Amino acid sequence: MRKPFQSVRSRMVFSYLAVVLVISLLFGSILYLFFSHQYSKEIRINNQLSLKNTVNYIESSVIQKVNQVYLSLALGSSVSIDLDNIKGNHGKILDIEQLLQNKVQNYSDLIEAIHVYDAKNHWMISSVYGLLLYEDTPSIADHTTDWIVAMKETEESSLWMQTRMVPQDAYIESSDQTNVNPLISYVHSYPFQSSGQDSKVMIAIDIKESAISQIIKNMIPSDYDSTLIVDQDGTVISAADKSLLGSSTEENLSQSLLSIHSSDESFTPVFNHGSYVVSQDQFKGNGWRIYTTTPNKSFYNKLDSLKEISILLCLLAIAVGIAMSSIFTTANYSPLKRILNNIRSRMDSPTSLKQNEYRFIDTAINSLSNKVDSLEETLQANHKMIKHSIMLNMLNNRFTPEELTEQLQSVHISMAYSRFRCIVIDPVNEKWKDLQPRQLQHTLYTMIQQLEIAEMDGTQLLAEELQDHKIAVIICTNQPEEPLSDHIVDFIHTEARNRFGLDFALSLGGWVEHFTKIHTSYHQANTLIRYSYFFPDQSAIQDLDLLNRETSSLEISDTYLVNFEKKLQTRDVHGTVQAIQALVATIKEGMYSAEYSRIILLKTVSIYSECISQVRWQPTDASSLNLYKQFSLFYNINRYSEWMIHLVTEFVMHMEKRSEVRSADTISAVKAYIHENLSGDLTLDHVSEQVFISPKYLSKLFKEETGIVYSEYVTNQRMERARELMTQREITVEQVANTVGYRTPAYFIKKFKEIHGCTPKNFMRSLMEQGSI
């Protein structure tokens, strides 16, 4: 009779119940401690993080964009904002106004208008109002020029104005709140570092307050209604309630917040007869502050119910745990019971279960150990497969030293040697690709067999095939390190040539003192084999200093590729060949990784492919589409160099023949196309496509044949056609500009004046006075 709790079933019940109680109590304690102390803190942190993300997004998508618009106008614009010579120059006024309108259109989601004010001459050009004359006592509405007055009084170079309500219709004053837009103006002086008082030009950018509000609404939708932004003076800049915009009275929320001096990002003040949790952050770009107010009670009203829920969950967990423990006991004990019954039925002399079930099973397993011994013959039949798996795992360091020793003993491999070294054999050869799959496998197996049966005093070779048809050879020896390695390398090359007519690439890792370090030598050899591509003349790659190239961040100068491309485009065969040879020599001698070097060589193929594509030429022996496939078939850099030199030579010879025949005909065709399509697209890229040559070559050829550059010829033809049109009939300047291919009349007028010395209107007026039209 067994003692209480001796059976497995009783022990399962006890252990399950103990685990359930411990987990339930622990679960309840964690819920209580964590949520009671951390819940409010997490909400504050999340609120503050959301607010900080909102600030960062507004700074990047609003403040930085506005500064970029200013910089593009002040520094990067093709139309100068210098207004000294604006008087009488209507073309320049239109150019500036068009520029401002284009900027507003490009940033229409953010910017409402842009104004440029000349402080010296009192001119103002606006994307909305056009050209205005500003006076000290302005006659137009304050919302148009209040920024001018404010900027003249500041010593700073930039200024952010307060939010103001501007009518949607720029020319209609309206007090109706539904017809006004809240705008924030950013004003900056020009030149860049001048103060507002000393500025030559002022640039004002009207920003839509709705854009900032929309960002806040998208980033923190739950707190949108309670979020506002104030400037350094405490004036509300942006808020969900638009009636707060521009307010600064003592009764509003912003003054209540500003009156509380706290350096914390989140604090709990009391105002308006209530306690609030306030999260705040500051804009780095302009000193604005953003506040989000949340009633304090919303942070804690869930905690009481959460505590009650945690208690109920603990009780529920205990009840469910007890029920599940009963189920698990039955479910887990049933398989054990079936095993016991199965063992009893198979035992030669069934015995009663007087001890613990596990001990009974252990006794039964011991009785079956003799039967397991009979399986050794089966394992011997799979000796090669097991050895292959052990060798690969050893090379990749997947065994502990104890496991590796045990595994090698199981396949009867002795490691009683003092030195070890790994060789990697790569059958990189054009002939290798011509072999059939069965021939490939036969070649590898034969080579492995010849290596393992090679007789060398005090030395054993272990060889295994790798996944990519490479062969890993482990040298196990008690002999001196050299010249043993050279002897084995010569042996491998001789066997490969005599038996298979192939040349193999070899690499050797460093010597190691213990068989558990063989993986180190293998990884060195496996890395060095990549450099057999660049040093095909060496019988084996064994310079361990090459490993430093794998970690080198050194890059080849772009001048090599630029020189190659330049010589190729200029059809300089000798120079192109020298560029290829210089690049190959640099790759061999420099500290560049194998993969990076292959990429550089591939870029030369890409440059060549692009060059022949531009001139629509296809090599005689291959299309440009399979140039990359051809490149991948070469197994050393010398073959690549010969191939590339052949391609370049063939290309230059062809282009020289084609150039002699097509030069005159091409220029005639280009002139005819220009004359027939003066109102169309006459860009160099477009016209070059019509005559099937590259834009660069057309530009060079046109200059050589006509003596002038292509763009100058097009402009002359268009101006000549414009002059003919104006002498034949009455026609507007806009119609003439469109007819000769100019979409902007202002630009046409500028070009006409450069060619003929007067504007189109003056030219037509002179013709009328002469009676020509």
CSV table of C-alpha atoms in Angstrom, one decimal, residues 53 89 280 399 421 472 600 613 685 690:
chain,number,residue,atom,x,y,z
A,53,ASN,CA,5.4,64.7,-30.5
A,89,ASN,CA,9.9,97.9,-64.3
A,280,GLN,CA,3.1,71.8,-21.2
A,399,PHE,CA,28.7,22.2,-30.8
A,421,ARG,CA,44.1,24.3,-40.7
A,472,ALA,CA,36.1,22.3,-47.1
A,600,ILE,CA,32.5,49.0,-58.4
A,613,SER,CA,21.6,52.8,-74.6
A,685,ASP,CA,16.4,65.9,-74.5
A,690,GLN,CA,13.6,62.5,-82.5
